Tab-separated table of N, CA and C in Angstrom:
chain	number	residue	atom	x	y	z
A	1	MET	N	1.923	-5.075	15.245
A	1	MET	CA	2.125	-6.494	15.350
A	1	MET	C	1.468	-6.962	16.634
A	2	SER	N	0.769	-8.075	16.606
A	2	SER	CA	0.124	-8.617	17.785
A	2	SER	C	1.123	-9.361	18.642
A	3	ASP	N	0.896	-9.322	19.949
A	3	ASP	CA	1.727	-10.043	20.894
A	3	ASP	C	0.953	-11.277	21.309
A	4	PHE	N	1.402	-12.443	20.932
A	4	PHE	CA	0.702	-13.675	21.239
A	4	PHE	C	1.343	-14.330	22.454
A	5	ASP	N	0.615	-14.409	23.563
A	5	ASP	CA	1.092	-15.085	24.762
A	5	ASP	C	0.565	-16.507	24.735
A	6	THR	N	1.432	-17.473	24.962
A	6	THR	CA	1.023	-18.869	24.846
A	6	THR	C	0.265	-19.311	26.081
A	7	THR	N	-0.730	-20.176	25.859
A	7	THR	CA	-1.470	-20.791	26.956
A	7	THR	C	-1.682	-22.245	26.601
A	8	GLY	N	-1.414	-23.117	27.525
A	8	GLY	CA	-1.674	-24.534	27.314
A	8	GLY	C	-0.930	-25.126	26.148
A	9	ASP	N	0.370	-24.895	26.083
A	9	ASP	CA	1.168	-25.447	24.990
A	9	ASP	C	1.149	-26.969	25.053
A	10	ASP	N	0.943	-27.615	23.930
A	10	ASP	CA	0.984	-29.068	23.847
A	10	ASP	C	1.572	-29.420	22.495
A	11	TYR	N	2.890	-29.594	22.474
A	11	TYR	CA	3.511	-29.969	21.219
A	11	TYR	C	4.670	-30.910	21.489
A	12	THR	N	4.812	-31.901	20.620
A	12	THR	CA	5.894	-32.876	20.726
A	12	THR	C	6.509	-33.020	19.350
A	13	ALA	N	7.710	-32.515	19.192
A	13	ALA	CA	8.352	-32.511	17.886
A	13	ALA	C	8.858	-33.879	17.466
A	14	ASP	N	9.109	-34.787	18.430
A	14	ASP	CA	9.720	-36.069	18.098
A	14	ASP	C	8.729	-37.209	17.949
A	15	ASP	N	7.472	-37.047	18.304
A	15	ASP	CA	6.494	-38.125	18.226
A	15	ASP	C	5.878	-38.165	16.838
A	16	TYR	N	6.424	-38.964	15.970
A	16	TYR	CA	5.919	-39.055	14.603
A	16	TYR	C	4.524	-39.646	14.588
A	17	GLY	N	3.685	-39.100	13.737
A	17	GLY	CA	2.334	-39.609	13.593
A	17	GLY	C	1.344	-39.003	14.559
A	18	THR	N	1.785	-38.110	15.432
A	18	THR	CA	0.858	-37.476	16.362
A	18	THR	C	0.642	-36.024	15.963
A	19	THR	N	-0.440	-35.476	16.433
A	19	THR	CA	-0.762	-34.084	16.131
A	19	THR	C	-0.043	-33.168	17.099
A	20	ASP	N	0.647	-32.194	16.566
A	20	ASP	CA	1.294	-31.176	17.382
A	20	ASP	C	0.352	-29.983	17.432
A	21	GLU	N	0.062	-29.499	18.643
A	21	GLU	CA	-0.856	-28.379	18.773
A	21	GLU	C	-0.201	-27.236	19.520
A	22	PHE	N	-0.563	-26.043	19.153
A	22	PHE	CA	-0.046	-24.838	19.777
A	22	PHE	C	-1.169	-23.822	19.772
A	23	SER	N	-1.472	-23.244	20.917
A	23	SER	CA	-2.534	-22.243	20.947
A	23	SER	C	-2.090	-21.051	21.777
A	24	THR	N	-2.749	-19.924	21.550
A	24	THR	CA	-2.427	-18.704	22.285
A	24	THR	C	-3.704	-18.116	22.842
A	25	ASP	N	-3.554	-17.107	23.700
A	25	ASP	CA	-4.737	-16.469	24.269
A	25	ASP	C	-5.249	-15.315	23.417
A	26	ASP	N	-4.688	-15.116	22.245
A	26	ASP	CA	-5.132	-14.050	21.347
A	26	ASP	C	-5.928	-14.614	20.174
A	27	SER	N	-6.670	-15.664	20.386
A	27	SER	CA	-7.516	-16.294	19.378
A	27	SER	C	-6.738	-16.762	18.165
A	28	ALA	N	-5.507	-17.194	18.375
A	28	ALA	CA	-4.720	-17.759	17.281
A	28	ALA	C	-4.361	-19.180	17.657
A	29	SER	N	-4.416	-20.079	16.722
A	29	SER	CA	-4.013	-21.453	17.006
A	29	SER	C	-3.288	-22.014	15.808
A	30	TYR	N	-2.455	-23.001	16.069
A	30	TYR	CA	-1.705	-23.649	15.011
A	30	TYR	C	-1.762	-25.146	15.251
A	31	THR	N	-2.114	-25.889	14.240
A	31	THR	CA	-2.174	-27.340	14.334
A	31	THR	C	-1.388	-27.925	13.177
A	32	ASP	N	-0.508	-28.869	13.488
A	32	ASP	CA	0.298	-29.506	12.451
A	32	ASP	C	0.227	-31.007	12.649
A	33	THR	N	-0.165	-31.720	11.642
A	33	THR	CA	-0.219	-33.171	11.696
A	33	THR	C	0.918	-33.715	10.862
A	34	TYR	N	1.825	-34.467	11.487
A	34	TYR	CA	2.978	-35.009	10.781
A	34	TYR	C	2.509	-35.935	9.669
A	35	GLY	N	3.077	-35.805	8.504
A	35	GLY	CA	2.728	-36.653	7.370
A	35	GLY	C	1.727	-35.997	6.448
A	36	ASP	N	0.662	-35.439	7.002
A	36	ASP	CA	-0.347	-34.779	6.177
A	36	ASP	C	-0.027	-33.304	5.957
A	37	TYR	N	0.821	-32.756	6.762
A	37	TYR	CA	1.195	-31.345	6.688
A	37	TYR	C	-0.028	-30.436	6.694
A	38	THR	N	-0.891	-30.663	7.646
A	38	THR	CA	-2.076	-29.838	7.802
A	38	THR	C	-1.750	-28.686	8.742
A	39	ALA	N	-2.072	-27.481	8.351
A	39	ALA	CA	-1.824	-26.325	9.208
A	39	ALA	C	-3.077	-25.472	9.278
A	40	GLU	N	-3.350	-24.932	10.444
A	40	GLU	CA	-4.511	-24.090	10.659
A	40	GLU	C	-4.074	-22.826	11.377
A	41	ALA	N	-4.660	-21.717	11.058
A	41	ALA	CA	-4.410	-20.487	11.807
A	41	ALA	C	-5.716	-19.716	11.904
A	42	GLU	N	-6.047	-19.296	13.103
A	42	GLU	CA	-7.252	-18.515	13.326
A	42	GLU	C	-6.842	-17.229	14.027
A	43	LEU	N	-7.225	-16.088	13.486
A	43	LEU	CA	-6.889	-14.807	14.089
A	43	LEU	C	-8.137	-13.964	14.271
A	44	ASP	N	-8.223	-13.300	15.403
A	44	ASP	CA	-9.288	-12.345	15.668
A	44	ASP	C	-8.621	-11.042	16.082
A	45	LEU	N	-8.095	-10.306	15.111
A	45	LEU	CA	-7.314	-9.107	15.399
A	45	LEU	C	-8.161	-7.943	15.888
A	46	ASP	N	-9.430	-7.870	15.485
A	46	ASP	CA	-10.263	-6.749	15.896
A	46	ASP	C	-11.111	-7.052	17.124
A	47	GLY	N	-11.037	-8.285	17.649
A	47	GLY	CA	-11.729	-8.637	18.879
A	47	GLY	C	-13.231	-8.746	18.764
A	48	ASP	N	-13.759	-9.011	17.562
A	48	ASP	CA	-15.203	-9.100	17.397
A	48	ASP	C	-15.737	-10.516	17.568
A	49	GLY	N	-14.842	-11.461	17.888
A	49	GLY	CA	-15.267	-12.836	18.083
A	49	GLY	C	-15.313	-13.655	16.814
A	50	LEU	N	-15.003	-13.067	15.677
A	50	LEU	CA	-14.990	-13.777	14.402
A	50	LEU	C	-13.569	-13.872	13.887
A	51	GLU	N	-13.232	-15.039	13.315
A	51	GLU	CA	-11.930	-15.172	12.671
A	51	GLU	C	-11.853	-14.175	11.525
A	52	GLU	N	-10.655	-13.650	11.265
A	52	GLU	CA	-10.504	-12.686	10.176
A	52	GLU	C	-10.852	-13.298	8.822
A	53	SER	N	-10.694	-14.620	8.667
A	53	SER	CA	-11.073	-15.243	7.400
A	53	SER	C	-12.586	-15.237	7.215
A	54	ILE	N	-13.327	-15.122	8.314
A	54	ILE	CA	-14.789	-15.093	8.241
A	54	ILE	C	-15.293	-13.660	8.123
A	55	GLY	N	-14.792	-12.785	8.975
A	55	GLY	CA	-15.250	-11.401	8.950
A	55	GLY	C	-14.128	-10.453	9.286
A	56	LEU	N	-13.920	-9.470	8.440
A	56	LEU	CA	-12.889	-8.474	8.685
A	56	LEU	C	-13.581	-7.147	8.969
A	57	ASP	N	-13.478	-6.700	10.210
A	57	ASP	CA	-14.119	-5.467	10.638
A	57	ASP	C	-13.090	-4.649	11.402
A	58	THR	N	-12.186	-3.985	10.686
A	58	THR	CA	-11.052	-3.322	11.324
A	58	THR	C	-11.452	-2.142	12.197
A	59	ASN	N	-12.572	-1.488	11.925
A	59	ASN	CA	-12.984	-0.361	12.761
A	59	ASN	C	-13.995	-0.764	13.831
A	60	ALA	N	-14.290	-2.055	13.948
A	60	ALA	CA	-15.168	-2.629	14.973
A	60	ALA	C	-16.541	-1.950	15.030
A	61	ASP	N	-17.094	-1.594	13.860
A	61	ASP	CA	-18.419	-0.985	13.834
A	61	ASP	C	-19.523	-2.017	13.633
A	62	GLY	N	-19.126	-3.292	13.545
A	62	GLY	CA	-20.096	-4.353	13.369
A	62	GLY	C	-20.420	-4.652	11.924
A	63	ILE	N	-19.848	-3.890	11.005
A	63	ILE	CA	-20.088	-4.092	9.576
A	63	ILE	C	-18.798	-4.571	8.936
A	64	ASP	N	-18.864	-5.678	8.213
A	64	ASP	CA	-17.700	-6.219	7.526
A	64	ASP	C	-17.102	-5.158	6.607
A	65	ASP	N	-15.767	-5.072	6.573
A	65	ASP	CA	-15.087	-4.051	5.769
A	65	ASP	C	-15.450	-4.109	4.292
A	66	THR	N	-15.780	-5.290	3.790
A	66	THR	CA	-16.191	-5.399	2.392
A	66	THR	C	-17.431	-4.552	2.141
A	67	PHE	N	-18.378	-4.575	3.083
A	67	PHE	CA	-19.597	-3.779	2.930
A	67	PHE	C	-19.327	-2.301	3.190
A	68	ASP	N	-18.432	-2.003	4.164
A	68	ASP	CA	-18.062	-0.610	4.445
A	68	ASP	C	-17.497	0.075	3.210
A	69	SER	N	-16.801	-0.672	2.368
A	69	SER	CA	-16.081	-0.094	1.233
A	69	SER	C	-16.793	-0.271	-0.096
A	70	ASP	N	-17.993	-0.829	-0.088
A	70	ASP	CA	-18.756	-1.039	-1.321
A	70	ASP	C	-19.952	-0.093	-1.314
A	71	PHE	N	-19.714	1.175	-1.656
A	71	PHE	CA	-20.733	2.207	-1.536
A	71	PHE	C	-21.901	2.044	-2.495
A	72	ASN	N	-21.661	1.486	-3.675
A	72	ASN	CA	-22.752	1.339	-4.645
A	72	ASN	C	-23.330	-0.077	-4.670
A	73	ASN	N	-22.931	-0.910	-3.704
A	73	ASN	CA	-23.458	-2.269	-3.534
A	73	ASN	C	-23.350	-3.140	-4.772
A	74	ASP	N	-22.244	-2.991	-5.527
A	74	ASP	CA	-22.051	-3.833	-6.702
A	74	ASP	C	-21.186	-5.057	-6.402
A	75	GLY	N	-20.802	-5.236	-5.133
A	75	GLY	CA	-20.000	-6.388	-4.753
A	75	GLY	C	-18.506	-6.168	-4.857
A	76	PHE	N	-18.088	-4.979	-5.275
A	76	PHE	CA	-16.668	-4.664	-5.408
A	76	PHE	C	-16.309	-3.495	-4.499
A	77	ILE	N	-15.129	-3.565	-3.890
A	77	ILE	CA	-14.645	-2.475	-3.058
A	77	ILE	C	-14.321	-1.291	-3.957
A	78	GLU	N	-14.787	-0.109	-3.572
A	78	GLU	CA	-14.611	1.083	-4.399
A	78	GLU	C	-13.164	1.563	-4.384
A	79	GLN	N	-12.746	2.179	-5.470
A	79	GLN	CA	-11.429	2.805	-5.562
A	79	GLN	C	-11.495	4.173	-4.892
A	80	SER	N	-10.363	4.651	-4.400
A	80	SER	CA	-10.296	5.989	-3.833
A	80	SER	C	-10.321	6.996	-4.980
A	81	VAL	N	-11.303	7.891	-4.983
A	81	VAL	CA	-11.441	8.850	-6.078
A	81	VAL	C	-11.579	10.269	-5.534
A	82	THR	N	-11.239	11.240	-6.363
A	82	THR	CA	-11.319	12.652	-6.002
A	82	THR	C	-11.916	13.420	-7.170
A	83	ASP	N	-12.815	14.348	-6.884
A	83	ASP	CA	-13.375	15.227	-7.907
A	83	ASP	C	-12.838	16.631	-7.644
A	84	VAL	N	-11.660	16.935	-8.182
A	84	VAL	CA	-10.950	18.177	-7.904
A	84	VAL	C	-11.694	19.395	-8.418
A	85	ASP	N	-12.200	19.315	-9.636
A	85	ASP	CA	-12.817	20.492	-10.248
A	85	ASP	C	-14.334	20.539	-10.082
A	86	ALA	N	-14.898	19.673	-9.252
A	86	ALA	CA	-16.332	19.651	-8.937
A	86	ALA	C	-17.214	19.570	-10.178
A	87	ASP	N	-16.745	18.829	-11.200
A	87	ASP	CA	-17.538	18.683	-12.415
A	87	ASP	C	-18.367	17.401	-12.410
A	88	GLY	N	-18.330	16.662	-11.294
A	88	GLY	CA	-19.082	15.424	-11.197
A	88	GLY	C	-18.359	14.230	-11.764
A	89	ILE	N	-17.184	14.435	-12.337
A	89	ILE	CA	-16.374	13.347	-12.878
A	89	ILE	C	-15.180	13.156	-11.954
A	90	ALA	N	-15.053	11.959	-11.409
A	90	ALA	CA	-13.989	11.692	-10.451
A	90	ALA	C	-12.659	11.481	-11.154
A	91	GLU	N	-11.667	12.246	-10.740
A	91	GLU	CA	-10.315	12.029	-11.230
A	91	GLU	C	-9.742	10.821	-10.493
A	92	SER	N	-8.664	10.246	-11.020
A	92	SER	CA	-8.053	9.120	-10.326
A	92	SER	C	-7.419	9.617	-9.035
A	93	ALA	N	-7.138	8.693	-8.117
A	93	ALA	CA	-6.543	9.065	-6.838
A	93	ALA	C	-5.240	9.807	-7.078
A	94	MET	N	-5.108	10.974	-6.476
A	94	MET	CA	-3.922	11.802	-6.671
A	94	MET	C	-3.310	12.155	-5.324
A	95	ILE	N	-2.078	12.593	-5.348
A	95	ILE	CA	-1.309	12.840	-4.134
A	95	ILE	C	-0.898	14.304	-4.066
A	96	ASP	N	-0.845	14.841	-2.848
A	96	ASP	CA	-0.356	16.195	-2.598
A	96	ASP	C	0.879	16.070	-1.716
A	97	THR	N	2.043	15.837	-2.325
A	97	THR	CA	3.251	15.541	-1.549
A	97	THR	C	3.754	16.719	-0.741
A	98	ASP	N	3.557	17.946	-1.210
A	98	ASP	CA	4.060	19.087	-0.442
A	98	ASP	C	3.015	19.675	0.503
A	99	GLY	N	1.801	19.122	0.501
A	99	GLY	CA	0.771	19.515	1.447
A	99	GLY	C	0.228	20.924	1.271
A	100	ASP	N	0.351	21.487	0.069
A	100	ASP	CA	-0.112	22.859	-0.144
A	100	ASP	C	-1.545	22.935	-0.673
A	101	GLY	N	-2.205	21.784	-0.802
A	101	GLY	CA	-3.572	21.763	-1.299
A	101	GLY	C	-3.686	21.565	-2.794
A	102	ASP	N	-2.583	21.697	-3.524
A	102	ASP	CA	-2.575	21.438	-4.964
A	102	ASP	C	-2.078	20.022	-5.197
A	103	LEU	N	-2.901	19.211	-5.859
A	103	LEU	CA	-2.506	17.836	-6.123
A	103	LEU	C	-1.351	17.803	-7.110
A	104	ASP	N	-0.430	16.865	-6.919
A	104	ASP	CA	0.784	16.795	-7.727
A	104	ASP	C	0.500	16.715	-9.221
A	105	GLN	N	-0.572	16.033	-9.594
A	105	GLN	CA	-0.870	15.841	-11.010
A	105	GLN	C	-1.196	17.155	-11.717
A	106	ILE	N	-1.719	18.133	-10.975
A	106	ILE	CA	-2.050	19.412	-11.596
A	106	ILE	C	-1.071	20.509	-11.197
A	107	LEU	N	-0.023	20.143	-10.493
A	107	LEU	CA	0.988	21.088	-10.055
A	107	LEU	C	1.805	21.547	-11.251
A	108	THR	N	1.934	22.861	-11.431
A	108	THR	CA	2.688	23.376	-12.574
A	108	THR	C	3.988	24.050	-12.166
A	109	ASP	N	4.193	24.257	-10.860
A	109	ASP	CA	5.412	24.893	-10.366
A	109	ASP	C	5.894	24.092	-9.161
A	110	SER	N	6.554	22.955	-9.400
A	110	SER	CA	6.902	22.026	-8.334
A	110	SER	C	7.864	22.597	-7.305
A	111	ASP	N	8.730	23.532	-7.712
A	111	ASP	CA	9.659	24.114	-6.739
A	111	ASP	C	9.159	25.439	-6.166
A	112	GLU	N	7.947	25.835	-6.558
A	112	GLU	CA	7.263	27.018	-6.047
A	112	GLU	C	8.119	28.286	-6.118
A	113	ASP	N	8.811	28.474	-7.256
A	113	ASP	CA	9.640	29.670	-7.420
A	113	ASP	C	8.962	30.735	-8.283
A	114	GLY	N	7.707	30.472	-8.678
A	114	GLY	CA	6.983	31.438	-9.492
A	114	GLY	C	7.113	31.203	-10.985
A	115	TRP	N	7.950	30.286	-11.389
A	115	TRP	CA	8.135	29.948	-12.801
A	115	TRP	C	7.541	28.571	-13.059
A	116	ALA	N	6.698	28.460	-14.088
A	116	ALA	CA	6.104	27.167	-14.437
A	116	ALA	C	7.199	26.177	-14.815
A	117	ASP	N	7.004	24.921	-14.443
A	117	ASP	CA	7.998	23.883	-14.726
A	117	ASP	C	8.312	23.783	-16.213
A	118	THR	N	7.309	23.969	-17.061
A	118	THR	CA	7.557	23.868	-18.505
A	118	THR	C	8.444	24.995	-19.004
A	119	VAL	N	8.318	26.182	-18.416
A	119	VAL	CA	9.178	27.306	-18.804
A	119	VAL	C	10.604	27.050	-18.337
A	120	GLU	N	10.754	26.564	-17.100
A	120	GLU	CA	12.085	26.280	-16.559
A	120	GLU	C	12.784	25.165	-17.322
A	121	SER	N	12.017	24.286	-17.940
A	121	SER	CA	12.590	23.144	-18.652
A	121	SER	C	12.915	23.452	-20.105
A	122	ASP	N	12.659	24.672	-20.552
A	122	ASP	CA	12.957	25.083	-21.925
A	122	ASP	C	13.920	26.270	-21.876
A	123	THR	N	15.180	25.996	-21.583
A	123	THR	CA	16.160	27.069	-21.374
A	123	THR	C	16.525	27.811	-22.655
A	124	ASN	N	16.378	27.168	-23.821
A	124	ASN	CA	16.732	27.850	-25.077
A	124	ASN	C	15.517	28.471	-25.772
A	125	ASN	N	14.361	28.435	-25.109
A	125	ASN	CA	13.125	29.074	-25.600
A	125	ASN	C	12.697	28.631	-26.992
A	126	ASP	N	12.906	27.348	-27.326
A	126	ASP	CA	12.473	26.854	-28.633
A	126	ASP	C	11.097	26.194	-28.577
A	127	GLY	N	10.449	26.216	-27.392
A	127	GLY	CA	9.124	25.629	-27.250
A	127	GLY	C	9.134	24.143	-26.969
A	128	VAL	N	10.311	23.544	-26.864
A	128	VAL	CA	10.451	22.116	-26.584
A	128	VAL	C	11.200	21.971	-25.261
A	129	ILE	N	10.679	21.120	-24.371
A	129	ILE	CA	11.356	20.889	-23.094
A	129	ILE	C	12.715	20.269	-23.371
A	130	ASP	N	13.755	20.859	-22.773
A	130	ASP	CA	15.131	20.438	-23.035
A	130	ASP	C	15.467	19.108	-22.376
A	131	GLU	N	16.371	18.357	-23.018
A	131	GLU	CA	16.922	17.144	-22.436
A	131	GLU	C	17.920	17.532	-21.369
A	132	VAL	N	18.055	16.695	-20.373
A	132	VAL	CA	19.086	16.935	-19.368
A	132	VAL	C	20.399	16.446	-19.947
A	133	GLN	N	21.351	17.342	-20.025
A	133	GLN	CA	22.659	16.990	-20.572
A	133	GLN	C	23.701	17.188	-19.483
A	134	ILE	N	24.470	16.157	-19.222
A	134	ILE	CA	25.413	16.182	-18.105
A	134	ILE	C	26.836	15.979	-18.601
A	135	ASP	N	27.734	16.785	-18.075
A	135	ASP	CA	29.162	16.672	-18.365
A	135	ASP	C	29.894	16.572	-17.024
A	136	TYR	N	29.922	15.346	-16.470
A	136	TYR	CA	30.511	15.137	-15.148
A	136	TYR	C	31.994	15.509	-15.088
A	137	ASP	N	32.736	15.209	-16.147
A	137	ASP	CA	34.180	15.463	-16.104
A	137	ASP	C	34.552	16.851	-16.617
A	138	THR	N	33.564	17.668	-16.900
A	138	THR	CA	33.721	19.071	-17.317
A	138	THR	C	34.727	19.281	-18.449
A	139	ASP	N	34.693	18.353	-19.442
A	139	ASP	CA	35.596	18.517	-20.585
A	139	ASP	C	34.890	19.144	-21.785
A	140	GLY	N	33.617	19.535	-21.593
A	140	GLY	CA	32.891	20.188	-22.666
A	140	GLY	C	32.114	19.241	-23.549
A	141	VAL	N	32.220	17.927	-23.337
A	141	VAL	CA	31.500	16.930	-24.124
A	141	VAL	C	30.474	16.264	-23.212
A	142	ILE	N	29.214	16.225	-23.669
A	142	ILE	CA	28.156	15.591	-22.890
A	142	ILE	C	28.513	14.124	-22.698
A	143	ASP	N	28.448	13.637	-21.461
A	143	ASP	CA	28.919	12.294	-21.127
A	143	ASP	C	28.177	11.177	-21.842
A	144	GLU	N	26.876	11.312	-22.090
A	144	GLU	CA	26.130	10.214	-22.708
A	144	GLU	C	26.532	9.959	-24.154
A	145	VAL	N	27.194	10.903	-24.813
A	145	VAL	CA	27.631	10.683	-26.191
A	145	VAL	C	29.146	10.527	-26.289
A	146	GLN	N	29.815	10.585	-25.167
A	146	GLN	CA	31.263	10.472	-25.159
A	146	GLN	C	31.677	9.018	-25.356
A	147	SER	N	32.718	8.779	-26.114
A	147	SER	CA	33.243	7.422	-26.261
A	147	SER	C	34.685	7.411	-25.786
A	148	TYR	N	35.102	6.273	-25.279
A	148	TYR	CA	36.464	6.159	-24.730
A	148	TYR	C	37.282	5.196	-25.539
């Protein structure tokens, strides 16, 4: 969050019909005209001398972020893509939540106990992943089908 220190405050809340102005030393300003409800805000968060509405250059390399992120110059910011199997076809952006180098989408043993998740999920060995059945009150009847 930016810290805006005020400089040269000039605002009068009670003078109807006059322009209230507020400016800061961090290239931000606010102007409000009573009746017209006009508001302006100018921010230069990266310090490049350009308002963020004009140019957004978050890494201050002198190149607008839109161009930094448009690798094929088609006018659209590229999506984050990964080619896991090096086949030249980019898979969709995937996550590695446990940080072991295996992306979650291709993870087959999420608890890393040596047993594939599909095997652990088929306790009766019928080839179909089992439903989770819960009996909270331990009366022998699955709660989701119990009626009171």
